[in-house]
Amino acid sequence: MLRQHSGEALCRRCFVRSVERTVFKTIRRERLFAPEDKVMIALSGGKDSVALTHILSVMGKAHGKELVALTIDEGISGYREEGLEISRKICRDLGVEHRTATFKEFYGYTLEEICALAKEKASPLLGCTFCGILRRRLLNDAALEMGATKVATGHNLDDEAQTVLINILRGDVDRLARLAAKPSVLRQGFVPRVKPLRYVPEREIAVYVYLKGYPLYERECPYVRASLRDEVRDMLNLLESRHPGTKFSVVGGSNRIFEMLKGSLAESSIRRCVRCGSPTGREVCRMCEVLSLLGIDKKGCAPAPDE
Ligand code: SF4
């Protein structure tokens, strides 16, 4: 592996060690875990979450950390089954407890049914918007139910650099600052999320997973649509090929912005959703908002007022 950004040329063994060292260093430097943490890994079966599960299971064995992996089944036929199968097998092989949570059980609808309802109601929202909002909420509620104190996700350097630029392009300074927030300063009411792979480039994760002998699951979701993120990804890849190290600079810059802004991150802006009671920065949380657009009343939530 030739790393353009650093000029290092690494053999297979040194490359694998170097990726793991980067992750362990991130965990230590950013104090991602406390000794008593119970960590829930968001495991989709894709390369990033597979690499994360492997590395955290090594760490868990060395430090006696309690781990559980959760795979969310949104209900997308022909797409999620393979990821679920890979996730179960990996957890079995690594000795990590594995659980599954489904949209159908939690919301009463699969993503396919939600998208069909959205089409019926001529909603302009895309499948990915529903999926992202509902998945985030399910992940948080599942973590609370399991007594997890951290949720670890497989976001890599490329994901992080793209998110920084997207937030800049949208002028969303608050989100930009929160992206680099340490778990201890995240908002109350949410299980803090940590991203141990945020300094590992996507390409290196793919190579790491391949060298470790795991399957690369690259099936495309039928709901994926061209988005701003795709354009930002292409732009960043072009810049990285011309100016190696660009992605590291973008993420490093967002860390510095967080340091400057952290005093003004409004802890007090957290409220309780008037319908479901969950912590949110708004009167009605995003989950309740999108469900009410579709006329779905989730069990335990106050009904939406008549329009
Ligand atoms: Fe969900 Fe969109 Fe990802 Fe498909 S592509 S799993 S709809 S976020």
CSV table of C-alpha atoms and ligand atoms in Angstrom, one decimal:
chain,number,residue,atom,x,y,z
A,1,MET,CA,0.0,0.0,0.0
A,2,LEU,CA,1.5,3.3,-1.1
A,3,ARG,CA,0.0,6.2,0.9
A,4,GLN,CA,0.1,9.2,-1.3
A,5,HIS,CA,-0.5,11.6,1.6
A,6,SER,CA,2.4,10.4,3.7
A,7,GLY,CA,4.7,8.8,1.2
A,8,GLU,CA,4.8,5.5,3.2
A,9,ALA,CA,5.0,2.2,1.4
A,10,LEU,CA,3.7,-0.6,3.6
A,11,CYS,CA,3.7,-4.4,3.3
A,12,ARG,CA,0.6,-6.4,4.1
A,13,ARG,CA,1.5,-6.9,7.8
A,14,CYS,CA,2.6,-3.3,8.4
A,15,PHE,CA,-0.4,-2.0,6.6
A,16,VAL,CA,-2.9,-4.0,8.8
A,17,ARG,CA,-1.1,-3.0,12.0
A,18,SER,CA,-1.0,0.7,10.9
A,19,VAL,CA,-4.8,0.8,10.3
A,20,GLU,CA,-5.4,-0.8,13.7
A,21,ARG,CA,-2.9,1.6,15.4
A,22,THR,CA,-4.7,4.5,13.9
A,23,VAL,CA,-8.0,3.3,15.3
A,24,PHE,CA,-6.6,2.6,18.8
A,25,LYS,CA,-4.9,6.0,18.8
A,26,THR,CA,-8.2,7.7,17.9
A,27,ILE,CA,-9.9,5.9,20.7
A,28,ARG,CA,-7.2,7.0,23.2
A,29,ARG,CA,-6.7,10.5,22.0
A,30,GLU,CA,-10.4,11.4,21.7
A,31,ARG,CA,-11.3,9.4,24.8
A,32,LEU,CA,-14.0,7.6,23.0
A,33,PHE,CA,-14.6,5.0,25.6
A,34,ALA,CA,-14.7,4.9,29.4
A,35,PRO,CA,-13.7,1.7,31.2
A,36,GLU,CA,-17.3,0.9,32.2
A,37,ASP,CA,-18.8,1.5,28.8
A,38,LYS,CA,-21.1,-1.0,27.2
A,39,VAL,CA,-20.6,-0.4,23.4
A,40,MET,CA,-23.3,-1.0,20.8
A,41,ILE,CA,-21.8,-1.4,17.3
A,42,ALA,CA,-24.0,-0.3,14.4
A,43,LEU,CA,-23.3,-3.2,12.1
A,44,SER,CA,-24.8,-3.1,8.6
A,45,GLY,CA,-22.6,-5.8,7.1
A,46,GLY,CA,-20.8,-3.3,4.9
A,47,LYS,CA,-17.0,-3.0,4.9
A,48,ASP,CA,-16.8,-0.1,7.3
A,49,SER,CA,-18.9,-1.6,10.1
A,50,VAL,CA,-17.3,-5.0,9.5
A,51,ALA,CA,-13.8,-3.5,10.0
A,52,LEU,CA,-15.1,-1.7,13.1
A,53,THR,CA,-16.5,-4.8,14.6
A,54,HIS,CA,-13.3,-6.7,14.0
A,55,ILE,CA,-11.1,-4.1,15.5
A,56,LEU,CA,-13.4,-3.4,18.5
A,57,SER,CA,-13.6,-7.1,19.2
A,58,VAL,CA,-9.8,-7.3,19.4
A,59,MET,CA,-9.9,-4.3,21.7
A,60,GLY,CA,-12.8,-5.8,23.7
A,61,LYS,CA,-10.9,-9.1,24.2
A,62,ALA,CA,-7.8,-7.2,25.4
A,63,HIS,CA,-9.7,-4.8,27.7
A,64,GLY,CA,-12.7,-6.8,28.7
A,65,LYS,CA,-15.1,-4.3,27.0
A,66,GLU,CA,-18.7,-5.3,26.7
A,67,LEU,CA,-19.8,-5.3,23.1
A,68,VAL,CA,-23.0,-5.9,21.3
A,69,ALA,CA,-23.6,-5.5,17.6
A,70,LEU,CA,-27.0,-4.3,16.2
A,71,THR,CA,-28.1,-4.7,12.6
A,72,ILE,CA,-31.1,-2.7,11.5
A,73,ASP,CA,-33.3,-4.3,9.0
A,74,GLU,CA,-35.2,-1.5,7.2
A,75,GLY,CA,-37.2,-4.0,5.2
A,76,ILE,CA,-35.6,-3.5,1.7
A,77,SER,CA,-36.1,-6.8,-0.1
A,78,GLY,CA,-33.1,-8.1,-2.1
A,79,TYR,CA,-30.8,-5.7,-0.4
A,80,ARG,CA,-30.6,-6.1,3.4
A,81,GLU,CA,-30.7,-9.9,3.6
A,82,GLU,CA,-27.0,-10.3,2.5
A,83,GLY,CA,-25.8,-7.7,5.0
A,84,LEU,CA,-27.8,-9.4,7.8
A,85,GLU,CA,-26.3,-12.8,6.9
A,86,ILE,CA,-22.7,-11.4,6.9
A,87,SER,CA,-23.3,-9.6,10.2
A,88,ARG,CA,-24.6,-12.7,11.9
A,89,LYS,CA,-21.7,-14.8,10.7
A,90,ILE,CA,-19.0,-12.2,11.6
A,91,CYS,CA,-20.4,-11.9,15.1
A,92,ARG,CA,-20.5,-15.7,15.5
A,93,ASP,CA,-16.9,-16.0,14.4
A,94,LEU,CA,-15.7,-13.1,16.6
A,95,GLY,CA,-17.8,-14.1,19.6
A,96,VAL,CA,-19.7,-10.8,19.7
A,97,GLU,CA,-23.4,-10.7,20.7
A,98,HIS,CA,-25.5,-9.8,17.7
A,99,ARG,CA,-29.1,-8.4,17.6
A,100,THR,CA,-31.4,-7.3,14.9
A,101,ALA,CA,-34.0,-4.5,15.0
A,102,THR,CA,-36.5,-4.0,12.3
A,103,PHE,CA,-38.5,-1.0,11.0
A,104,LYS,CA,-41.5,-3.3,10.8
A,105,GLU,CA,-41.5,-4.1,14.5
A,106,PHE,CA,-40.5,-0.6,15.7
A,107,TYR,CA,-42.6,1.6,13.3
A,108,GLY,CA,-45.2,-1.0,12.1
A,109,TYR,CA,-44.0,-0.4,8.5
A,110,THR,CA,-41.0,-1.5,6.4
A,111,LEU,CA,-39.1,1.1,4.4
A,112,GLU,CA,-40.7,-0.2,1.3
A,113,GLU,CA,-44.1,0.3,2.7
A,114,ILE,CA,-43.1,3.8,3.9
A,115,CYS,CA,-41.8,4.7,0.4
A,116,ALA,CA,-45.1,3.4,-1.1
A,117,LEU,CA,-47.1,5.6,1.3
A,118,ALA,CA,-44.9,8.6,0.5
A,119,LYS,CA,-45.5,8.1,-3.2
A,120,GLU,CA,-49.3,7.8,-2.6
A,121,LYS,CA,-49.2,11.1,-0.7
A,122,ALA,CA,-46.9,12.7,-3.3
A,123,SER,CA,-44.3,13.5,-0.7
A,124,PRO,CA,-41.2,15.1,-2.1
A,125,LEU,CA,-39.0,13.4,0.5
A,126,LEU,CA,-36.7,10.7,-0.8
A,127,GLY,CA,-36.4,7.1,0.6
A,128,CYS,CA,-33.0,8.0,2.1
A,129,THR,CA,-34.5,10.9,4.1
A,130,PHE,CA,-37.0,8.6,5.7
A,131,CYS,CA,-34.5,5.8,6.1
A,132,GLY,CA,-31.8,8.1,7.7
A,133,ILE,CA,-34.2,9.7,10.2
A,134,LEU,CA,-35.9,6.5,11.2
A,135,ARG,CA,-32.7,4.5,11.4
A,136,ARG,CA,-31.0,7.1,13.7
A,137,ARG,CA,-34.0,7.1,16.0
A,138,LEU,CA,-34.2,3.3,16.1
A,139,LEU,CA,-30.4,3.0,16.8
A,140,ASN,CA,-30.7,5.4,19.8
A,141,ASP,CA,-33.8,3.7,21.2
A,142,ALA,CA,-32.3,0.2,20.8
A,143,ALA,CA,-29.1,1.4,22.5
A,144,LEU,CA,-31.1,2.8,25.5
A,145,GLU,CA,-33.1,-0.4,25.7
A,146,MET,CA,-29.9,-2.5,25.8
A,147,GLY,CA,-28.3,-0.2,28.4
A,148,ALA,CA,-25.5,0.7,25.9
A,149,THR,CA,-23.6,3.8,26.9
A,150,LYS,CA,-21.9,4.4,23.5
A,151,VAL,CA,-22.9,3.7,20.0
A,152,ALA,CA,-20.0,3.0,17.7
A,153,THR,CA,-20.5,3.7,13.9
A,154,GLY,CA,-18.2,2.9,11.0
A,155,HIS,CA,-17.9,6.4,9.5
A,156,ASN,CA,-14.6,6.7,7.8
A,157,LEU,CA,-12.4,9.6,6.8
A,158,ASP,CA,-14.1,10.1,3.5
A,159,ASP,CA,-17.6,10.1,5.1
A,160,GLU,CA,-16.4,12.7,7.6
A,161,ALA,CA,-14.8,15.0,5.1
A,162,GLN,CA,-17.9,14.8,2.9
A,163,THR,CA,-20.1,15.7,5.9
A,164,VAL,CA,-17.9,18.7,6.8
A,165,LEU,CA,-18.2,20.1,3.3
A,166,ILE,CA,-21.9,19.4,3.0
A,167,ASN,CA,-22.5,21.3,6.3
A,168,ILE,CA,-20.4,24.2,5.0
A,169,LEU,CA,-22.3,24.3,1.7
A,170,ARG,CA,-25.5,24.3,3.7
A,171,GLY,CA,-24.2,26.9,6.1
A,172,ASP,CA,-25.0,24.6,9.0
A,173,VAL,CA,-22.4,25.7,11.5
A,174,ASP,CA,-24.1,24.0,14.5
A,175,ARG,CA,-23.9,20.6,12.9
A,176,LEU,CA,-20.4,21.3,11.6
A,177,ALA,CA,-19.2,21.9,15.2
A,178,ARG,CA,-21.0,18.9,16.6
A,179,LEU,CA,-19.4,16.6,14.1
A,180,ALA,CA,-16.1,16.9,15.9
A,181,ALA,CA,-17.6,16.9,19.4
A,182,LYS,CA,-16.2,14.4,21.9
A,183,PRO,CA,-18.8,12.0,23.4
A,184,SER,CA,-18.6,13.7,26.8
A,185,VAL,CA,-19.8,17.0,25.4
A,186,LEU,CA,-22.6,15.6,23.3
A,187,ARG,CA,-26.2,16.5,24.1
A,188,GLN,CA,-28.0,14.9,27.0
A,189,GLY,CA,-30.7,12.4,26.2
A,190,PHE,CA,-28.9,10.8,23.3
A,191,VAL,CA,-26.6,7.8,23.7
A,192,PRO,CA,-23.3,9.3,22.6
A,193,ARG,CA,-22.0,8.2,19.2
A,194,VAL,CA,-18.4,7.5,18.5
A,195,LYS,CA,-16.6,7.1,15.2
A,196,PRO,CA,-13.3,5.2,15.8
A,197,LEU,CA,-12.6,5.0,12.0
A,198,ARG,CA,-12.9,8.7,11.3
A,199,TYR,CA,-9.2,9.0,10.4
A,200,VAL,CA,-9.0,5.9,8.2
A,201,PRO,CA,-9.6,6.5,4.5
A,202,GLU,CA,-12.3,4.5,2.8
A,203,ARG,CA,-9.9,2.9,0.4
A,204,GLU,CA,-7.7,1.6,3.3
A,205,ILE,CA,-10.8,0.1,5.0
A,206,ALA,CA,-11.7,-1.8,1.8
A,207,VAL,CA,-8.1,-3.2,1.6
A,208,TYR,CA,-8.1,-4.0,5.4
A,209,VAL,CA,-11.3,-5.9,5.2
A,210,TYR,CA,-10.1,-7.8,2.1
A,211,LEU,CA,-6.8,-8.7,3.7
A,212,LYS,CA,-8.7,-10.0,6.8
A,213,GLY,CA,-10.6,-12.3,4.6
A,214,TYR,CA,-14.1,-10.8,5.1
A,215,PRO,CA,-16.5,-10.6,2.2
A,216,LEU,CA,-17.0,-7.2,0.6
A,217,TYR,CA,-20.7,-6.5,0.4
A,218,GLU,CA,-21.3,-3.8,-2.1
A,219,ARG,CA,-24.9,-4.4,-3.2
A,220,GLU,CA,-26.6,-1.1,-4.1
A,221,CYS,CA,-29.7,-0.1,-2.3
A,222,PRO,CA,-32.6,0.3,-4.7
A,223,TYR,CA,-33.6,3.6,-3.1
A,224,VAL,CA,-30.2,5.3,-3.5
A,225,ARG,CA,-30.5,8.5,-5.6
A,226,ALA,CA,-28.0,11.0,-6.8
A,227,SER,CA,-27.4,13.5,-4.0
A,228,LEU,CA,-25.3,16.4,-3.0
A,229,ARG,CA,-23.1,13.9,-1.1
A,230,ASP,CA,-22.2,12.2,-4.5
A,231,GLU,CA,-21.1,15.4,-6.0
A,232,VAL,CA,-19.1,16.3,-2.9
A,233,ARG,CA,-17.5,12.8,-2.9
A,234,ASP,CA,-16.4,13.2,-6.5
A,235,MET,CA,-15.0,16.6,-5.8
A,236,LEU,CA,-13.1,15.4,-2.8
A,237,ASN,CA,-11.7,12.4,-4.6
A,238,LEU,CA,-10.5,14.7,-7.4
A,239,LEU,CA,-8.9,17.1,-4.9
A,240,GLU,CA,-7.3,14.2,-3.0
A,241,SER,CA,-5.7,12.8,-6.2
A,242,ARG,CA,-4.3,16.2,-7.0
A,243,HIS,CA,-3.4,17.3,-3.5
A,244,PRO,CA,-2.9,14.2,-1.3
A,245,GLY,CA,-3.9,14.8,2.3
A,246,THR,CA,-6.9,17.0,1.5
A,247,LYS,CA,-9.4,14.8,3.3
A,248,PHE,CA,-7.3,14.8,6.5
A,249,SER,CA,-7.0,18.6,6.3
A,250,VAL,CA,-10.8,19.0,6.0
A,251,VAL,CA,-11.5,16.8,9.0
A,252,GLY,CA,-8.6,18.3,11.0
A,253,GLY,CA,-10.0,21.8,10.2
A,254,SER,CA,-13.5,20.8,11.5
A,255,ASN,CA,-11.9,19.7,14.8
A,256,ARG,CA,-10.4,23.1,15.1
A,257,ILE,CA,-13.7,24.8,14.4
A,258,PHE,CA,-15.3,22.6,17.1
A,259,GLU,CA,-12.6,23.8,19.6
A,260,MET,CA,-13.4,27.4,18.8
A,261,LEU,CA,-17.2,27.0,19.0
A,262,LYS,CA,-17.7,24.4,21.7
A,263,GLY,CA,-18.5,27.0,24.4
A,264,SER,CA,-21.4,28.2,22.2
A,265,LEU,CA,-22.9,24.8,21.6
A,266,ALA,CA,-26.3,25.2,23.2
A,267,GLU,CA,-26.9,22.4,25.7
A,268,SER,CA,-30.0,24.3,26.8
A,269,SER,CA,-31.5,24.1,23.4
A,270,ILE,CA,-32.5,20.4,24.1
A,271,ARG,CA,-36.2,20.0,24.6
A,272,ARG,CA,-38.6,17.1,24.6
A,273,CYS,CA,-40.7,16.3,21.5
A,274,VAL,CA,-44.3,17.2,22.3
A,275,ARG,CA,-45.5,14.0,20.7
A,276,CYS,CA,-43.1,11.2,21.7
A,277,GLY,CA,-41.2,12.9,24.5
A,278,SER,CA,-37.7,12.2,23.0
A,279,PRO,CA,-34.9,14.7,23.3
A,280,THR,CA,-34.8,17.1,20.3
A,281,GLY,CA,-33.8,20.6,19.4
A,282,ARG,CA,-37.3,21.3,18.0
A,283,GLU,CA,-40.9,21.2,19.2
A,284,VAL,CA,-41.7,18.1,17.2
A,285,CYS,CA,-38.8,15.7,16.5
A,286,ARG,CA,-37.9,14.7,13.0
A,287,MET,CA,-39.2,11.1,13.5
A,288,CYS,CA,-42.7,12.4,14.5
A,289,GLU,CA,-42.6,15.0,11.7
A,290,VAL,CA,-41.9,12.5,8.9
A,291,LEU,CA,-44.3,9.9,10.3
A,292,SER,CA,-47.1,12.4,10.6
A,293,LEU,CA,-46.5,13.5,6.9
A,294,LEU,CA,-47.5,9.9,6.0
A,295,GLY,CA,-50.3,9.7,8.5
A,296,ILE,CA,-48.6,7.1,10.6
A,297,ASP,CA,-49.3,7.1,14.3
A,298,LYS,CA,-46.5,5.3,16.2
A,299,LYS,CA,-47.4,3.5,19.3
A,300,GLY,CA,-46.6,5.6,22.4
A,301,CYS,CA,-46.7,8.9,20.6
A,302,ALA,CA,-49.4,11.6,20.9
A,303,PRO,CA,-51.4,11.8,17.7
A,304,ALA,CA,-50.6,14.6,15.3
A,305,PRO,CA,-53.0,17.5,15.4
A,306,ASP,CA,-55.5,17.7,12.5
A,307,GLU,CA,-54.0,19.9,9.8
B,1,SF4,FE1,-31.4,3.7,3.5
B,1,SF4,FE2,-30.9,5.3,1.4
B,1,SF4,FE3,-29.0,3.8,2.5
B,1,SF4,FE4,-30.9,2.7,1.1
B,1,SF4,S1,-29.3,4.1,0.3
B,1,SF4,S2,-30.2,2.0,3.1
B,1,SF4,S3,-32.7,4.0,1.6
B,1,SF4,S4,-30.1,5.5,3.5
